[in-house]
């Protein structure tokens, strides 16, 4: 059942002993929305715990050790999870069919929870949570504001992406006025590259190839590139933005080899190309201009399969 | 004489036949504040004209040809000019001592105008102009909002830099709600790199050297690099941000060879290092964490002179 922001808050007010889950390979919005909700519910006197995959160092500041103290949960809430398949293997098997409330912002959300608060106009799950807390008149603490800012900033590329609305900027303004240290968070998340990452980015840019008269640019990341530079997938999320940045590119693709030899594909597009449609062909999904999917096969097969679908999407442009 | 936002607006209301000037090598805030003020004054029924240096293609969208129609001005207004020496040679000699009103946001501003509206807490001259117009109850049109957004976004690195306050984000939210196409402007200004620029950036990153245990990183740009990649100084402003992005760097320096063989130095720092203090040593200035100066001499002499001052600044850290 779809619920409004106020209804979702009312549900949360009524329940206790809550477990919060988010998607695997957590990004800033997953971490931010999980800990923002954790702090807000703790401040309301609830027992709350979290289960989360490994968090990249740059995103770990709102993570609170106390959030992992075990107790038997009665209710499960997910944040920023568009599809239960995106939970970790363990949480999927334990809780996939027992989610009481899902809070999300993905247009391509596949409903799996008893109650769902979905706002596809929101830039981030953190924006949805802000609206829910503000709408309910709940005071937003500095810690909650900090976690919410992380999510909103991450999912908008620090307010660069076109999912940034006047409301998103209003939310960010409120969060900063409530004490979110935006300069410091931005510096850690967006302005700091390790030497290892700088080397990795150089290797990645060397692998860049363009197709279809420069309308498509593709970077292929191999496990060897992580090894040579001492990086890991979790540290290199931001590479996804690079191919689309080149002038004239309508579809920017990053194809990452995973440890098991399969491939994770992230697609960023400019209008009128839909990244979500391209990725849905392969059973993936996401937003109109930023989506993902997973493929298996040999590297050249994977690249060719992706290029074929993109070629179709670019055909009449 | 220092004037308040309201007093500055009252001065503008009283005068007519206005010439607007900004600093040479105009960045997004120079272009944005010039054209925002141009549109706002035109909407108030004034005769207004502008003189501006060559504008980089990426920043040219608010530029309006009509703004260059000549007539004999009665009053000169500068925007985003911290020191009259930053005017172009021609405008300095013609108007340097005849500025009626200067609107600026640089802490290190050296007063030169009859009246000065200076708000050093504002992220951008465009934020000062927004506050002046909003404070006076003047309706902000879509064209003015677009130009103002350009300046605020440029000077905050699209809301990444620590000069972004809650008020800055509020201003941005208002501008977007008044029709500034933020997604499109961000894509043009921040998310689009020409192939030439991508090549230039690779060359620049190859020249990067670190000093003082990695606390200082320096990139040297030569005229040859522009030639080899088909770029120019005006297209490569964003390079200034790169050295400071490397983990552990407190002072990031870009030294650019100019056509006349002298050097333009831009310094970006992290706390507790003051970029303004470093640049003031060489007669330059700017903000605490982002400043600039100009030096002449042979390349190695210039690099060593800058490193010596930075070494002093880093000594007790």
Coordinates of N, CA and C in Angstrom, one line a residue, chain A residues 149 157-162 164-167 169-170 172-173 176-177 182-183 186-187 190-195 198 201 205 210 214 241-242 244-247 270, chain B residues 149 157-162 164-167 169-170 172-173 176-177 182-183 186-187 190-195 198 201 205 210 214 241-242 244-247 270:
Chain A
X149 N 22.1 15.5 4.9 CA 22.8 16.3 3.9 C 23.7 15.4 3.1
X157 N 25.0 14.7 -7.0 CA 26.3 15.1 -7.4 C 26.7 16.5 -6.8
X158 N 26.3 16.7 -5.5 CA 26.5 18.0 -4.9 C 25.7 19.1 -5.7
X159 N 24.4 18.8 -6.0 CA 23.5 19.8 -6.6 C 23.8 20.1 -8.0
X160 N 24.6 19.2 -8.7 CA 24.9 19.5 -10.1 C 23.8 18.8 -11.0
X161 N 23.3 17.7 -10.6 CA 22.5 16.9 -11.5 C 21.1 17.5 -11.7
X162 N 20.5 17.2 -12.8 CA 19.1 17.8 -13.0 C 18.0 17.3 -12.1
X164 N 18.2 17.9 -9.1 CA 18.2 19.0 -8.1 C 17.1 20.0 -8.4
X165 N 16.1 20.0 -7.5 CA 15.0 21.0 -7.7 C 15.1 22.2 -6.7
X166 N 14.3 23.2 -6.9 CA 14.2 24.3 -5.9 C 14.0 23.7 -4.5
X167 N 13.2 22.7 -4.4 CA 12.9 22.1 -3.1 C 14.1 21.4 -2.6
X169 N 17.2 22.2 -3.0 CA 18.1 23.3 -2.5 C 17.5 23.9 -1.2
X170 N 16.2 24.0 -1.1 CA 15.6 24.5 0.1 C 15.9 23.5 1.3
X172 N 18.5 21.5 1.5 CA 19.9 21.6 1.8 C 20.1 22.8 2.6
X173 N 19.4 23.9 2.3 CA 19.6 25.2 3.1 C 19.1 24.9 4.5
X176 N 21.7 22.8 6.4 CA 22.9 23.5 6.7 C 22.6 24.5 7.9
X177 N 21.4 25.1 7.9 CA 21.1 26.0 9.0 C 20.9 25.2 10.3
X182 N 28.3 21.4 5.8 CA 28.3 21.1 4.4 C 29.7 21.2 3.7
X183 N 30.5 22.2 4.1 CA 31.8 22.4 3.5 C 32.7 21.2 3.8
X186 N 31.3 18.0 1.9 CA 31.6 18.1 0.5 C 33.1 17.9 0.3
X187 N 33.9 18.4 1.1 CA 35.4 18.2 1.0 C 35.7 16.7 1.0
X190 N 33.4 14.9 -2.0 CA 33.6 15.3 -3.4 C 34.9 15.9 -3.8
X191 N 35.6 16.5 -2.8 CA 36.8 17.2 -3.1 C 38.1 16.5 -2.8
X192 N 38.0 15.3 -2.2 CA 39.2 14.6 -1.8 C 39.3 13.3 -2.7
X193 N 40.5 13.3 -3.3 CA 40.8 12.1 -4.1 C 42.1 11.5 -3.5
X194 N 42.1 10.2 -3.2 CA 43.4 9.7 -2.7 C 44.3 9.6 -3.9
X195 N 45.6 9.5 -3.6 CA 46.6 9.3 -4.7 C 46.2 8.1 -5.5
X198 N 43.5 8.9 -7.8 CA 43.9 9.7 -9.0 C 44.6 8.8 -10.0
X201 N 41.9 6.7 -11.7 CA 41.1 7.5 -12.7 C 41.9 7.7 -14.0
X205 N 40.6 6.5 -17.6 CA 40.4 7.5 -18.7 C 41.2 7.0 -19.9
X210 N 35.1 5.9 -27.7 CA 33.8 6.5 -28.1 C 33.2 5.8 -29.3
X214 N 30.7 9.7 -31.5 CA 31.0 10.4 -30.2 C 29.8 10.6 -29.3
X241 N 30.5 9.0 -13.4 CA 30.1 10.3 -14.0 C 30.9 10.8 -15.1
X242 N 32.1 10.2 -15.3 CA 33.1 10.7 -16.2 C 32.7 10.6 -17.7
X244 N 30.0 10.6 -19.4 CA 28.9 11.5 -19.9 C 29.4 13.0 -19.9
X245 N 30.5 13.3 -19.2 CA 31.0 14.7 -19.1 C 31.6 15.2 -20.4
X246 N 31.9 14.2 -21.3 CA 32.6 14.7 -22.5 C 31.6 15.3 -23.5
X247 N 31.9 16.4 -24.0 CA 31.0 17.2 -24.9 C 30.4 16.3 -26.0
X270 N 22.2 11.9 -21.3 CA 21.6 13.2 -21.4 C 20.4 13.0 -22.2
Chain B
X149 N 22.1 32.7 -11.0 CA 22.4 31.3 -10.7 C 23.8 31.0 -11.2
X157 N 31.7 26.5 -6.7 CA 32.0 25.2 -7.3 C 30.7 24.3 -7.3
X158 N 29.6 24.9 -7.7 CA 28.3 24.3 -7.6 C 28.0 23.8 -6.2
X159 N 28.2 24.7 -5.2 CA 27.8 24.5 -3.8 C 28.6 23.5 -3.1
X160 N 29.8 23.3 -3.6 CA 30.8 22.3 -3.0 C 31.7 23.0 -2.0
X161 N 32.1 24.3 -2.3 CA 33.1 24.9 -1.5 C 32.5 25.4 -0.2
X162 N 33.4 25.6 0.8 CA 32.9 26.0 2.2 C 32.3 27.4 2.2
X164 N 29.8 28.2 0.7 CA 28.4 27.9 0.5 C 27.7 27.9 1.9
X165 N 26.8 28.9 2.2 CA 26.1 29.0 3.4 C 24.7 28.5 3.3
X166 N 24.0 28.4 4.4 CA 22.5 28.1 4.3 C 21.9 29.1 3.4
X167 N 22.3 30.4 3.6 CA 21.7 31.5 2.8 C 22.0 31.3 1.3
X169 N 22.4 28.6 -0.3 CA 21.5 27.5 -0.8 C 20.0 28.0 -0.9
X170 N 19.6 28.9 0.1 CA 18.3 29.5 0.0 C 18.2 30.3 -1.3
X172 N 19.9 30.0 -4.0 CA 19.8 29.1 -5.2 C 18.4 28.5 -5.3
X173 N 17.8 28.1 -4.2 CA 16.5 27.6 -4.3 C 15.5 28.6 -4.9
X176 N 16.1 29.0 -8.7 CA 15.6 27.8 -9.4 C 14.0 27.9 -9.5
X177 N 13.4 28.4 -8.4 CA 12.0 28.5 -8.4 C 11.5 29.6 -9.3
X182 N 18.7 25.2 -13.6 CA 20.0 24.8 -13.0 C 20.6 23.6 -13.6
X183 N 19.8 22.6 -13.9 CA 20.3 21.4 -14.5 C 21.1 21.6 -15.7
X186 N 24.3 23.8 -15.0 CA 25.3 23.0 -14.4 C 26.0 22.0 -15.4
X187 N 25.1 21.5 -16.3 CA 25.7 20.6 -17.3 C 26.7 21.3 -18.2
X190 N 29.7 22.8 -15.5 CA 30.5 21.9 -14.6 C 30.6 20.4 -15.2
X191 N 29.6 20.0 -16.0 CA 29.6 18.6 -16.4 C 30.0 18.4 -17.8
X192 N 30.4 19.4 -18.5 CA 30.8 19.2 -19.9 C 32.3 19.6 -20.0
X193 N 33.0 18.6 -20.5 CA 34.4 18.9 -20.8 C 34.6 18.6 -22.3
X194 N 35.2 19.5 -23.0 CA 35.5 19.2 -24.4 C 36.6 18.1 -24.5
X195 N 36.7 17.4 -25.6 CA 37.8 16.5 -25.8 C 39.1 17.2 -25.6
X198 N 39.8 17.6 -21.9 CA 40.2 16.3 -21.3 C 41.7 16.0 -21.6
X201 N 43.7 18.4 -19.5 CA 43.8 18.0 -18.1 C 44.7 16.9 -17.8
X205 N 47.8 17.1 -15.3 CA 48.0 16.1 -14.2 C 49.3 15.5 -14.3
X210 N 54.4 17.1 -5.9 CA 54.1 17.4 -4.5 C 55.3 17.8 -3.7
X214 N 53.8 16.1 0.9 CA 52.5 15.9 0.3 C 51.5 17.0 0.7
X241 N 41.2 23.9 -9.4 CA 40.7 23.1 -8.2 C 41.4 21.8 -8.0
X242 N 42.1 21.3 -9.0 CA 42.6 19.9 -9.0 C 43.7 19.6 -7.9
X244 N 44.4 20.8 -5.0 CA 43.9 20.7 -3.6 C 43.0 19.5 -3.3
X245 N 42.5 18.8 -4.4 CA 41.7 17.7 -4.2 C 42.4 16.4 -3.8
X246 N 43.7 16.4 -3.9 CA 44.4 15.2 -3.5 C 44.6 15.2 -1.9
X247 N 44.2 14.0 -1.4 CA 44.2 13.8 0.0 C 45.5 14.3 0.7
X270 N 43.4 24.4 2.2 CA 42.5 23.9 3.2 C 42.9 24.5 4.5

